[in-house]
CSV table of C-alpha atoms and ligand atoms in Angstrom, one decimal:
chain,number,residue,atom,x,y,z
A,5,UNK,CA,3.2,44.0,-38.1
A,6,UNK,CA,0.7,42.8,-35.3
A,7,UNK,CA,3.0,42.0,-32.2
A,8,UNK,CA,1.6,39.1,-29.7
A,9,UNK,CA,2.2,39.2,-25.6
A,10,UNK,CA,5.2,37.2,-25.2
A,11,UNK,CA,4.7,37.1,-21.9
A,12,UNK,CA,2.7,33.8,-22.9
A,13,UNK,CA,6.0,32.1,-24.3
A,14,UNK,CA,6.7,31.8,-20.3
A,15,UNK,CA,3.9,29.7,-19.7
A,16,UNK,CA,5.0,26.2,-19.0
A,17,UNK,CA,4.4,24.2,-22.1
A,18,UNK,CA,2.9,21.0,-20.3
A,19,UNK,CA,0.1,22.0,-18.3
A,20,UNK,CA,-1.0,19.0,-15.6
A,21,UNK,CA,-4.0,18.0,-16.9
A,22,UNK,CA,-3.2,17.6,-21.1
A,23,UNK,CA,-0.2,15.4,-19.7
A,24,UNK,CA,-2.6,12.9,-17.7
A,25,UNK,CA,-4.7,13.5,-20.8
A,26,UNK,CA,-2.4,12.2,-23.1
A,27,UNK,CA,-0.8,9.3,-20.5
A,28,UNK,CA,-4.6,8.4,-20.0
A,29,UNK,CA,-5.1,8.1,-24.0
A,30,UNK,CA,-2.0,6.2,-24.5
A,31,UNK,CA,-3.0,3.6,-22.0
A,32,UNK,CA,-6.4,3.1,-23.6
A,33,UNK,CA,-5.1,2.7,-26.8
A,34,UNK,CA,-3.1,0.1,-25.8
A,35,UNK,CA,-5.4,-1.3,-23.2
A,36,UNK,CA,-8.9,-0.8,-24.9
A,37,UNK,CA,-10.5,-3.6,-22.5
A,38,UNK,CA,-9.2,-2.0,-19.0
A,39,UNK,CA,-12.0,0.5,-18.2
A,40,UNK,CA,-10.6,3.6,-16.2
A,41,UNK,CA,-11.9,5.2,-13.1
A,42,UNK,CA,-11.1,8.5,-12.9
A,43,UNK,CA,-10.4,10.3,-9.4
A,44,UNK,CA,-8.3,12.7,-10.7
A,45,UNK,CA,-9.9,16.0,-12.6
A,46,UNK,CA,-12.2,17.6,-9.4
A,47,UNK,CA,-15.6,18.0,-11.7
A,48,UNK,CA,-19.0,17.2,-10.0
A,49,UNK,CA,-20.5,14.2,-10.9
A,50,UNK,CA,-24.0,13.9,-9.1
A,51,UNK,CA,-26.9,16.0,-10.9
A,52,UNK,CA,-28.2,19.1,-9.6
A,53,UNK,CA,-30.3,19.6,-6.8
A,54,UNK,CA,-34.3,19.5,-7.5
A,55,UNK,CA,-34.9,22.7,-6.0
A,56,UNK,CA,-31.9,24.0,-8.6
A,57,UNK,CA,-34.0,22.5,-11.5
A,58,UNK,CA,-37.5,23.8,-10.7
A,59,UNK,CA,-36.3,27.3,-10.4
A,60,UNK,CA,-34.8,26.7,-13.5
A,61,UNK,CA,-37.9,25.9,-15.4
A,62,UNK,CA,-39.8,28.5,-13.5
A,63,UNK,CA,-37.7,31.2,-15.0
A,64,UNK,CA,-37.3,29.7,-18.5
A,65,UNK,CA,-41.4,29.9,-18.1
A,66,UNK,CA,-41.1,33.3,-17.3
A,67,UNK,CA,-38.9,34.5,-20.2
A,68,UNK,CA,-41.7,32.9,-22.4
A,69,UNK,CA,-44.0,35.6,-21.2
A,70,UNK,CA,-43.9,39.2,-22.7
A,71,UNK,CA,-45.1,40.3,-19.4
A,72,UNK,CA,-42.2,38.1,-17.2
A,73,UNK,CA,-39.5,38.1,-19.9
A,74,UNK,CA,-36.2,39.8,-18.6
A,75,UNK,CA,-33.3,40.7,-21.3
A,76,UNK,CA,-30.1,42.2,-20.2
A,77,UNK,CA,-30.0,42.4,-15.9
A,78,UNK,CA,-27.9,44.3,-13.5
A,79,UNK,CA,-24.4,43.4,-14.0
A,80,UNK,CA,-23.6,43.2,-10.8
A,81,UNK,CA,-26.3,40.2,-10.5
A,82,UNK,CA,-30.0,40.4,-9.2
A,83,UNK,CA,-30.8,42.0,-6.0
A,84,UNK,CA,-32.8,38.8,-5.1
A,85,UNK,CA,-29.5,36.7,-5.2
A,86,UNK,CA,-27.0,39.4,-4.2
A,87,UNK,CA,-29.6,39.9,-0.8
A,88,UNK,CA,-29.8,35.8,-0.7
A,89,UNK,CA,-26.0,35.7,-0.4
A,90,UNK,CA,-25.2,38.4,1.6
A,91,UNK,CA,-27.5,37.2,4.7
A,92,UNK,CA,-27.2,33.7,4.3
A,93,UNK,CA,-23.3,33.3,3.5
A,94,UNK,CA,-22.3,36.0,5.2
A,95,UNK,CA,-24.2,37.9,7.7
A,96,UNK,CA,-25.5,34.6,9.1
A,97,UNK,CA,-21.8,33.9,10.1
A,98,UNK,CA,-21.5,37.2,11.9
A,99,UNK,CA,-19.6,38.9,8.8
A,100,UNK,CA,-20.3,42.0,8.0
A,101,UNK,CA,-21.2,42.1,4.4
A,102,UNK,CA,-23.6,43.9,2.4
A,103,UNK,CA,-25.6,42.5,-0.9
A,104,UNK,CA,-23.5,45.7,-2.8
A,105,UNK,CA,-20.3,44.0,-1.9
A,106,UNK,CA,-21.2,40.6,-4.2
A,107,UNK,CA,-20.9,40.5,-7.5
A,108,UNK,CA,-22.2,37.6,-9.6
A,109,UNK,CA,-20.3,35.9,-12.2
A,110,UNK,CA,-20.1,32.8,-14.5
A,111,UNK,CA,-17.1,31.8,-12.1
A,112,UNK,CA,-14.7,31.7,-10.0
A,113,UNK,CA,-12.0,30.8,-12.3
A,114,UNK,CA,-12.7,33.9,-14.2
A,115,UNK,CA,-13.1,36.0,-11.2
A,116,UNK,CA,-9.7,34.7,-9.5
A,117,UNK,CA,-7.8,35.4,-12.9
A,118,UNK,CA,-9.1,38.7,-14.0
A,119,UNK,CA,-8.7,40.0,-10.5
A,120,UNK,CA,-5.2,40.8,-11.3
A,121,UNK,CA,-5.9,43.4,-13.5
A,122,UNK,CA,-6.8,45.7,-10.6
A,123,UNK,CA,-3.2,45.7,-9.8
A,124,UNK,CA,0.0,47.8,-11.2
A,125,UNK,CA,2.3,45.6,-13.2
A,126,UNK,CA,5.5,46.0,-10.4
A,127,UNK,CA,3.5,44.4,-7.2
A,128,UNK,CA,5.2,41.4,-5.5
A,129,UNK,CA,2.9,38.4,-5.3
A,130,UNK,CA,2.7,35.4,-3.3
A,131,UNK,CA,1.5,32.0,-4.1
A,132,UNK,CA,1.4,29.0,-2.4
A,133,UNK,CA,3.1,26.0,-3.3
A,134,UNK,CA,1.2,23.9,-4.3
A,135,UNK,CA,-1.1,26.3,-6.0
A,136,UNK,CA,-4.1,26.2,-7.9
A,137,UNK,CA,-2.4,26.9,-11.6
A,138,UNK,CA,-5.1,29.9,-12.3
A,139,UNK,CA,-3.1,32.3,-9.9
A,140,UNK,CA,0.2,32.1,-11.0
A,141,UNK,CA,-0.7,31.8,-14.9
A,142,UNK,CA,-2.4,34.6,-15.0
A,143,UNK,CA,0.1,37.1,-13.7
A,144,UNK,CA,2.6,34.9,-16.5
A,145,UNK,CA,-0.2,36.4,-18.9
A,146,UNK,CA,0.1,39.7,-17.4
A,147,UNK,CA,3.9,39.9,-17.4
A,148,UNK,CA,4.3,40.0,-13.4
A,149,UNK,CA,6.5,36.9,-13.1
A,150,UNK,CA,9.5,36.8,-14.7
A,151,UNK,CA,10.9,33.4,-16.4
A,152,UNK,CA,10.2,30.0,-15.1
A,153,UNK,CA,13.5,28.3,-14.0
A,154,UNK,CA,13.0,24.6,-12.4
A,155,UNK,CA,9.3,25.2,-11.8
A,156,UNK,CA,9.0,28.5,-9.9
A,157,UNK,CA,9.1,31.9,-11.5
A,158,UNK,CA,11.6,33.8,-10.8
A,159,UNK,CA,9.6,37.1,-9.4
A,160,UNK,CA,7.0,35.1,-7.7
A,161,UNK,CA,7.4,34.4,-4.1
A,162,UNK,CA,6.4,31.2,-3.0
A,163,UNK,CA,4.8,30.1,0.0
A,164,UNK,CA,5.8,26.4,1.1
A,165,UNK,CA,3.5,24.2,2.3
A,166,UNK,CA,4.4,21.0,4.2
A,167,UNK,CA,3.3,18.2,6.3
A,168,UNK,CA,5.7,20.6,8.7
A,169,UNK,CA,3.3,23.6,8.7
A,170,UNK,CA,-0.2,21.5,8.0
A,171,UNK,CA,0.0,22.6,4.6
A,172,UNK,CA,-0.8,26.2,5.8
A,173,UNK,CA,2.3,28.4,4.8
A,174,UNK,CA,3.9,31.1,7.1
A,175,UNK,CA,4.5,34.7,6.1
A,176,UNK,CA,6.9,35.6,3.6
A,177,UNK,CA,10.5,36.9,4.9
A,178,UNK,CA,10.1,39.3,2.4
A,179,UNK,CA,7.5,41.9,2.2
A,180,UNK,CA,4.6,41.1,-0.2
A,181,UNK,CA,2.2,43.4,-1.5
A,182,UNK,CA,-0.9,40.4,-3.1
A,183,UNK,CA,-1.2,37.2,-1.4
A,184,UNK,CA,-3.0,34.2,-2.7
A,185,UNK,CA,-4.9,31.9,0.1
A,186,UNK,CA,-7.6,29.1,-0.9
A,187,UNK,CA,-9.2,27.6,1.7
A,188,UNK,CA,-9.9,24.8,2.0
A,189,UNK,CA,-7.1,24.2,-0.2
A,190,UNK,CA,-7.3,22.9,-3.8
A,191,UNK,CA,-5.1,20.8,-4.2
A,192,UNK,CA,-4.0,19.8,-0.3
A,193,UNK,CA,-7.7,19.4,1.0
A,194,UNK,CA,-6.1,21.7,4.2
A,195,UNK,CA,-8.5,24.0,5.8
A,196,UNK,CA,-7.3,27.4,7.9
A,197,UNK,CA,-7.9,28.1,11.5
A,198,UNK,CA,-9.1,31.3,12.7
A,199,UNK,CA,-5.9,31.8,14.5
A,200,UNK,CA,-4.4,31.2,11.1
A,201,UNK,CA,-5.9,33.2,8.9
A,202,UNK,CA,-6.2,36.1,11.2
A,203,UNK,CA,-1.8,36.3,11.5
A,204,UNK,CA,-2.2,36.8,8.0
A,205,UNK,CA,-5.0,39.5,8.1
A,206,UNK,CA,-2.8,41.3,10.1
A,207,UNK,CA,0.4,40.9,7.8
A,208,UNK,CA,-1.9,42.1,5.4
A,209,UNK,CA,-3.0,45.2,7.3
A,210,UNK,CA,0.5,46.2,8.6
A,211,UNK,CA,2.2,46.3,5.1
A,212,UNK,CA,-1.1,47.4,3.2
A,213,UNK,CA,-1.2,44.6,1.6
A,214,UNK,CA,-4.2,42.9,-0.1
A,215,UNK,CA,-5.3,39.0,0.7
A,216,UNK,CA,-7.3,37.4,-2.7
A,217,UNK,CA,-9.5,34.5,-0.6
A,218,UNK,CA,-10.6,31.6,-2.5
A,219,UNK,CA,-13.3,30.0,-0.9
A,220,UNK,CA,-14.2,27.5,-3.7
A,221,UNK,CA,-14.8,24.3,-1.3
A,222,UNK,CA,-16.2,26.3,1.8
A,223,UNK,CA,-19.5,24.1,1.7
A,224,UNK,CA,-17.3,21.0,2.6
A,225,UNK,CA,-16.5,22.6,5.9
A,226,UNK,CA,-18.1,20.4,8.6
A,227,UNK,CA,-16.0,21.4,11.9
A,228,UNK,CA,-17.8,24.3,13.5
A,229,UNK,CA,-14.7,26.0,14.6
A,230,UNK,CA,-12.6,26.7,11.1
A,231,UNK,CA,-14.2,29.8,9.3
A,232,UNK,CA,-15.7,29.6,5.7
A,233,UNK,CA,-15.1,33.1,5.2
A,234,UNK,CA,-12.4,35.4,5.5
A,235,UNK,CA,-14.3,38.5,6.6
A,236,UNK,CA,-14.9,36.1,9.8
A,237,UNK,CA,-12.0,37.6,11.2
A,238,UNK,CA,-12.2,40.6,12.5
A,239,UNK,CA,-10.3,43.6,10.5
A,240,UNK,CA,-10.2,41.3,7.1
A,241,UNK,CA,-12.9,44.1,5.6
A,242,UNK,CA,-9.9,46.5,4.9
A,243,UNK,CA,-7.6,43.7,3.3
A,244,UNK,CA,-9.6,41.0,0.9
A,245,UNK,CA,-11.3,39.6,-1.7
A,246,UNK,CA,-13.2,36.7,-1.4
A,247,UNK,CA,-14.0,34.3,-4.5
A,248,UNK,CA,-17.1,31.8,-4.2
A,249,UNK,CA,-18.7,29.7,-6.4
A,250,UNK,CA,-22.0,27.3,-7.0
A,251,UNK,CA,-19.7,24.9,-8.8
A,252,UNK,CA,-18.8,22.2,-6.1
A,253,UNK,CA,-21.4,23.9,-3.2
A,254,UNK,CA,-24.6,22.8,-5.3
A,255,UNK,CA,-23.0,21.1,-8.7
A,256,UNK,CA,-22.7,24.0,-11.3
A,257,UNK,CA,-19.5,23.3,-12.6
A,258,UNK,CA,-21.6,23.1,-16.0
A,259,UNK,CA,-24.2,25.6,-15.0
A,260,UNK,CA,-22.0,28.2,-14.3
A,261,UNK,CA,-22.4,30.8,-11.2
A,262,UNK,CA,-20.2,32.3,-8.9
A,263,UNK,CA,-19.3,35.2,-6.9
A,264,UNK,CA,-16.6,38.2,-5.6
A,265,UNK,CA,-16.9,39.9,-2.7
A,266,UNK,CA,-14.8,43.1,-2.8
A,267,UNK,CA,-16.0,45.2,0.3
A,268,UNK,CA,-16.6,49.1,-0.3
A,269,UNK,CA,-13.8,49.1,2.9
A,270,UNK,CA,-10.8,47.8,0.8
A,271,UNK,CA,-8.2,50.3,-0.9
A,272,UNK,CA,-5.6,50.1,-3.2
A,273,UNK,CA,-3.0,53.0,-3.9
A,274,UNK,CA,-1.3,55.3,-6.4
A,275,UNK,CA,1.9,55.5,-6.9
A,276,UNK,CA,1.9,58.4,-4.8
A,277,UNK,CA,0.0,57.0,-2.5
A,278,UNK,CA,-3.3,58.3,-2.8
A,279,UNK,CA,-6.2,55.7,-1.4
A,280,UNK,CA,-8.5,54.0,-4.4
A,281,UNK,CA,-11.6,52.3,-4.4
A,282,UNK,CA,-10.8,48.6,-5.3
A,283,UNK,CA,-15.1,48.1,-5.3
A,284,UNK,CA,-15.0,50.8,-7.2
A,285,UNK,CA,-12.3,49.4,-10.0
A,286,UNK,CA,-13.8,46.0,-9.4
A,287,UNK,CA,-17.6,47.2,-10.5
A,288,UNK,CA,-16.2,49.2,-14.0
A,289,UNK,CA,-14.3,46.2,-14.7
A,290,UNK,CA,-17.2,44.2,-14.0
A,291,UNK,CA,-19.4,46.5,-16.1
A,292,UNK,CA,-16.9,47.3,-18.8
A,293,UNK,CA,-16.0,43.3,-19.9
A,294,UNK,CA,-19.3,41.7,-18.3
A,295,UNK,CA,-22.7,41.8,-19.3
A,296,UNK,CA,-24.0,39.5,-16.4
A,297,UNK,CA,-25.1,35.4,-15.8
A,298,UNK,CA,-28.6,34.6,-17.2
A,299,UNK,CA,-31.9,34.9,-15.3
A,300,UNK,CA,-32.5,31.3,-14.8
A,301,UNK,CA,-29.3,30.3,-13.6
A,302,UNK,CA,-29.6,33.2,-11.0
A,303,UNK,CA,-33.0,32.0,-10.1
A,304,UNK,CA,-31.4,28.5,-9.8
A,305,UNK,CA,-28.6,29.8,-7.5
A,306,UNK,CA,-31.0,31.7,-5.3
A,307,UNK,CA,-33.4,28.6,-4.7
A,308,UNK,CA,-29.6,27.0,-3.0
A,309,UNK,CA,-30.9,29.6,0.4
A,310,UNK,CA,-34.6,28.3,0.4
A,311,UNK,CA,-35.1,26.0,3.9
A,312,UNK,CA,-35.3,22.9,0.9
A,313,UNK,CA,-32.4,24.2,-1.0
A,314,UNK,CA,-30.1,24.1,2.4
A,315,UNK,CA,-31.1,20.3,2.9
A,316,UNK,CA,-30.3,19.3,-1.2
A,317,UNK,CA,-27.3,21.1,-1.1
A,318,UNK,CA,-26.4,19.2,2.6
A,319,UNK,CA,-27.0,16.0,1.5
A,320,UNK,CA,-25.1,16.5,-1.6
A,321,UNK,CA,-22.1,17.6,0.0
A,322,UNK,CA,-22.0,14.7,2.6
A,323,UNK,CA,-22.8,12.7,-0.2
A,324,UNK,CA,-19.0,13.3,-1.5
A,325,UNK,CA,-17.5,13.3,2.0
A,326,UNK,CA,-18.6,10.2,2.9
A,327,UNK,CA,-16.7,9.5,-0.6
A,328,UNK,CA,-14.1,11.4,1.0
A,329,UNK,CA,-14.0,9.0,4.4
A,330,UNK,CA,-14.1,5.8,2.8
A,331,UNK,CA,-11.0,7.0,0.2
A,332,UNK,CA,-9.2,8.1,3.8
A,333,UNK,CA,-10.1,5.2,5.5
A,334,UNK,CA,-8.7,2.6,2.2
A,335,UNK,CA,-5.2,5.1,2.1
A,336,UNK,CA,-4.9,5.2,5.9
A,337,UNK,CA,-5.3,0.8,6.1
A,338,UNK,CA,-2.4,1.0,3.7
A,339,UNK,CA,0.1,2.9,5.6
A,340,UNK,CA,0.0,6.3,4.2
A,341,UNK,CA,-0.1,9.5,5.3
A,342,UNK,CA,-2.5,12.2,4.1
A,343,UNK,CA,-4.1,15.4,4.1
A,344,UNK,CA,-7.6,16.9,3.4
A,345,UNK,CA,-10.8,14.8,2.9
A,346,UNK,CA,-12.6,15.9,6.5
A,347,UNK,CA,-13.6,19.4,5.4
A,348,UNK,CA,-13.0,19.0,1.7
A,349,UNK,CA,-13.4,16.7,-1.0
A,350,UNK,CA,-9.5,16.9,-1.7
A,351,UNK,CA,-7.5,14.0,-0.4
A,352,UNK,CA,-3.2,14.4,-0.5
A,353,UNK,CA,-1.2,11.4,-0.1
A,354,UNK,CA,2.1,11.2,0.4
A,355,UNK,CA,3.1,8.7,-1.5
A,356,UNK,CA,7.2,8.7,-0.5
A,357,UNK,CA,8.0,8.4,-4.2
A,358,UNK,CA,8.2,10.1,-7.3
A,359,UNK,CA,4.8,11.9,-8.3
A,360,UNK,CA,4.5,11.0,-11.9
A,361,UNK,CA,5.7,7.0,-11.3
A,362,UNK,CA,3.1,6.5,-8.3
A,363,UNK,CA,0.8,8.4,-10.8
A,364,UNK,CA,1.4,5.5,-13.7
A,365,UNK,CA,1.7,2.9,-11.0
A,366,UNK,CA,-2.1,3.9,-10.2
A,367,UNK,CA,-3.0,4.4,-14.1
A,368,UNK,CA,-1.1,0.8,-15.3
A,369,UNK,CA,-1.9,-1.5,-12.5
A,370,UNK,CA,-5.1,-0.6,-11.1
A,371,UNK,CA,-6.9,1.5,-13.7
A,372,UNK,CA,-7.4,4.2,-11.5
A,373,UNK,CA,-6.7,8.2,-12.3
A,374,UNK,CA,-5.8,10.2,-9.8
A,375,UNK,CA,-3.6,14.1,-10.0
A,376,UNK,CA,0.3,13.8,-9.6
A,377,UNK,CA,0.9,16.7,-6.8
A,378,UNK,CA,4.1,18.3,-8.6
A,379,UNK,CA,2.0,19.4,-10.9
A,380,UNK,CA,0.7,21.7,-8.9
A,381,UNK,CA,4.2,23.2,-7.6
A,382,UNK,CA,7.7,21.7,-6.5
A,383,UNK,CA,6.5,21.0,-2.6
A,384,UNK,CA,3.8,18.5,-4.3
A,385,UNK,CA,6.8,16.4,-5.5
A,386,UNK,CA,6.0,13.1,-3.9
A,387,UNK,CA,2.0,13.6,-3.0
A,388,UNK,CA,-0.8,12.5,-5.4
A,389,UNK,CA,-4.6,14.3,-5.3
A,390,UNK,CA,-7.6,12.0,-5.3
A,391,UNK,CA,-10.7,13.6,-5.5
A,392,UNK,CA,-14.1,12.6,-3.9
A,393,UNK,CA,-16.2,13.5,-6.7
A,394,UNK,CA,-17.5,10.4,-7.8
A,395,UNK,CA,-20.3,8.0,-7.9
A,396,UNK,CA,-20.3,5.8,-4.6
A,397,UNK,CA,-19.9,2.9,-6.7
A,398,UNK,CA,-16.7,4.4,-9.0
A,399,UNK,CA,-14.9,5.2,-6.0
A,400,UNK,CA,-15.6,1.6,-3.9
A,401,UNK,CA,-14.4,-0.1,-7.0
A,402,UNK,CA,-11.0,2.4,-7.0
A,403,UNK,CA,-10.5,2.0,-3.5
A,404,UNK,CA,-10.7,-2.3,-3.9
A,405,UNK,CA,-8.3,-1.8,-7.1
A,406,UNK,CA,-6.0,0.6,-5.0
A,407,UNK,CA,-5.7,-1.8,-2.1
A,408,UNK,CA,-4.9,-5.0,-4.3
A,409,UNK,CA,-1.8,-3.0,-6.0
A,410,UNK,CA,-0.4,-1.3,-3.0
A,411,UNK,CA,-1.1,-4.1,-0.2
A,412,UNK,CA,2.3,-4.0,1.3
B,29,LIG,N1,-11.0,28.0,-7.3
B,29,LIG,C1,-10.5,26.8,-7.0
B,29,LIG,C2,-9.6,26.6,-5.9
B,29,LIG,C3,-10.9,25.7,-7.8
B,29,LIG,O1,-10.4,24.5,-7.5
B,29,LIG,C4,-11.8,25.8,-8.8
B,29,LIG,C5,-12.3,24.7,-9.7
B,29,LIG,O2,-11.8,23.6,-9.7
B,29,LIG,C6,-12.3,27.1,-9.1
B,29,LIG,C7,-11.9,28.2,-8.3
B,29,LIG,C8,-13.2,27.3,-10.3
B,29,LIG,O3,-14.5,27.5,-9.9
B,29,LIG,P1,-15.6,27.8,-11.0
B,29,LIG,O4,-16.2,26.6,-11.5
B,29,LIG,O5,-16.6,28.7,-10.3
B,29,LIG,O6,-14.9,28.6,-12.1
C-alpha cells in the first residue's frame, strides 16, 4: 500500500488567496455589472522592458542557427549572467561576492522553498509574523512544524512584527538555528536598516545559526542608506543566503528568472559537529533536481545590467512607486496609518477592524480588491495589503472609489 506524507494534512485548508478567490467570484456572480479593480494579488502588470525583448529575439535567432544553437547550459546558469550579477548587484555595492556564489533559477519561490532541504529535520526555525506563506509551508511539507493550533504551528517560532518594532522583529528569547528575513517585507512593505540587519548577523554568527535573505523587492529601494543586500553587512558571508529574483525588478513574474546566492564561506554541521559545505549541498541539489533556465530568458535577464537596461528597469520601478505614493497619500488624507510603499511596492494599513470585514467592506462597496493581512499570520489581524502593481489608471480609479466609502 503506497503511503502519502501526512505531513501535508497540517497544511491549513484555506490558503489566502483561493478564499479572496472564491469571495471575489461570489460577488461577481451576483454583481455581474460592478467591474473589480484588483490591488490585491502582487503580479506585475506593465510589459517587459525593450531591452528584455530584443535580447529575447536575439537569442531565439540564435537557437535557429546550427552554428549559434545552444541545448542543455550550465546548471548553475551562464557565466555571462552569473558575471553580470555578481559585479553589478553585488560587488558594485561593496559586497563581496563572486559569479560562483549565484545560481540561476526559474524563481525565487522555488529557491526559498527547496532551500530547506539542506537542513536536518530537528532544526528550530523562525518566521516572521506576518510571513510570506512559502516559508512556513514548506517546512509543514517537510515535517519541521508540528500541528497548527489558532494559526501558528506549534514548533515554529514566531517573530512578531508590530507598528511597536517598525515591523522589523527582535531576536528570539529562544535560541534559533534558521531564521527567515525578507526585506523589504512582503507583505508589510518594511525595509531593514543596516544597524538592523547587522544585530541579527551577529545573532546569527554567535549561535551558528544560518539567516535565509529574501531580497524579492530590493529594486524598490530608493533611500540610499538601507542595504539591498545582506552580504552588505560586514560578517553576513559566514551566515546567509540570499534569494533574488527578475520577477518584480524588471517584470518576469511570467518570464521566469531568479537567483540564490549561497557563499563558498557559509557552513552547516553534522551532528557531531563536523563543518559542511552549504555551496557545496546547494550546487548537487541544484544539479541533481535542476537542469537550468533557457538561453533566451538568460540573455533577457542579462540585457537588465546594459547602461539602457538600468534606465528601463528604473523607470519601471518608479513607475509603480509613484503608484505606491499616490495609494499613501489617498490612505494617509483618510486618517490611517500605514506601512511600506516608499521603498517597496507593498502598502499595510491598519485598518483598526477586523481583516476579513474591512476586506469585504473594500470588495462590496467600492469594487476594489485588496489582501486581508491575517492571512498572512495572527499580528496581520487588523491590517490590509494593497499592492502598487497596477496600471496608473486602475489604481486612480481605486483610490477615488476607496475615498467615497471610507470618507469619515
Ligand atoms: N519572495 C517574495 C517575498 C515574494 O513576494 C515573491 C513573489 O511574490 C517571491 C519570492 C517569488 O518570486 P518569483 O517570482 O521569483 O518566484
Amino acid at each position: 500500500m503506497i503511503t502519502v506524507n501526512e505531513n501535508y494534512s497540517k497544511l491549513q485548508a484555506s490558503y489566502l488567496f483561493s478564499e479572496i478567490s472564491k469571495r471575489i467570484a461570489k460577488f461577481q456572480e451576483e454583481n455581474p455589472d460592478k467591474p473589480l479593480i484588483k490591488l490585491g494579488i502582487g503580479d506585475v502588470t506593465e510589459p517587459l522592458p525593450p531591452i528584455c525583448i530584443e535580447a529575447m529575439h536575439k537569442a531565439v535567432d540564435e537557437q535557429a542557427n546550427r552554428k549559434t544553437f545552444r541545448g542543455y547550459g550550465p546548471e548553475q546558469g551562464y557565466s555571462f549572467l552569473r558575471e553580470a550579477i555578481a559585479t553589478n548587484d553585488f560587488q558594485a555595492r561593496g559586497a563581496d561576492i563572486a559569479a560562483d556564489e549565484i545560481f540561476v533559477s526559474d524563481g525565487a519561490k522555488c529557491d526559498s522553498g527547496n532551500i530547506q532541504e539542506l537542513f536536518s529535520d530537528k532544526i528550530s526555525i523562525a518566521v516572521s509574523d506576518p510571513v510570506y506563506p512559502v516559508y512556513v509551508d514548506t517546512n509543514v511539507m517537510a515535517g519541521r512544524t508540528g500541528k497548527c493550533v489558532r494559526g501558528r504551528y506549534k514548533k515554529l517560532v514566531y517573530l512578531d512584527c508590530t507598528e511597536e518594532n517598525n515591523f522589523c522583529p527582535a531576536l528570539p528569547s529562544e535560541p534559533v538555528d534558521l531564521i527567515y528575513l525578507c526585506f523589504p517585507n512582503n507583505p508589510t512593505g518594511a525595509t531593514a536598516t543596516r544597524e538592523e540587519l547587522k544585530v541579527w548577523v551577529d545573532y546569527a554568527r554567535e549561535n551558528k545559526s544560518i539567516i535565509l535573505f529574501d531580497a524579492a523587492y530590493e529594486a524598490f529601494i530608493r533611500d540610499p542608506e538601507l542595504p539591498h543586500s545582506i552580504y552588505e553587512i560586514e560578517g553576513a558571508r559566514d551566515v546567509a543566503i540570499e534569494f533574488r529574483s527578475f520577477s518584480k525588478v524588471a517584470g518576469f513574474t511570467g518570464t521566469r528568472c531568479a537567483y540564490t546566492v549561497v557563499p563558498k564561506t557559509l557552513m552547516g554541521y553534522t551532528k557531531k559537529g563536523e563543518e559542511v559545505s552549504l555551496h557545496a549541498m546547494w550546487n548537487r541539489r541544484h544539479c541533481t533536481k535542476f537542469n537550468g533556465v533557457s538561453y533566451p530568458i538568460q540573455r533577457a535577464a542579462e540585457s537588465v545590467y546594459s547602461e539602457a537596461g538600468k534606465q528601463q528597469v528604473k523607470a519601471l520601478i518608479d513607475f509603480y512607486l509613484e503608484n505606491a505614493r499616490i495609494i499613501r497619500e489617498t490612505i494617509g488624507s483618510l486618517g490611517y496609518s500605514m506601512t511600506g510603499g516608499e521603498n517597496s511596492p507593498y502598502i499595510w494599513i491598519n485598518t483598526g477592524r477586523d481583516s476579513w470585514k474591512f476586506f469585504d467592506r473594500l470588495l462590496k462597496r467600492a469594487q476594489v480588491v485588496t489582501t486581508p493581512g491575517v492571512g498572512f499570520g495572527n499580528c496581520g489581524q487588523g491590517y490590509i495589503r494593497i499592492s502598487a502593481f497596477n496600471s496608473r489608471e486602475n489604481v486612480e480609479e481605486a483610490m477615488r472609489r476607496i475615498k467615497r466609502v471610507l470618507r469619515r
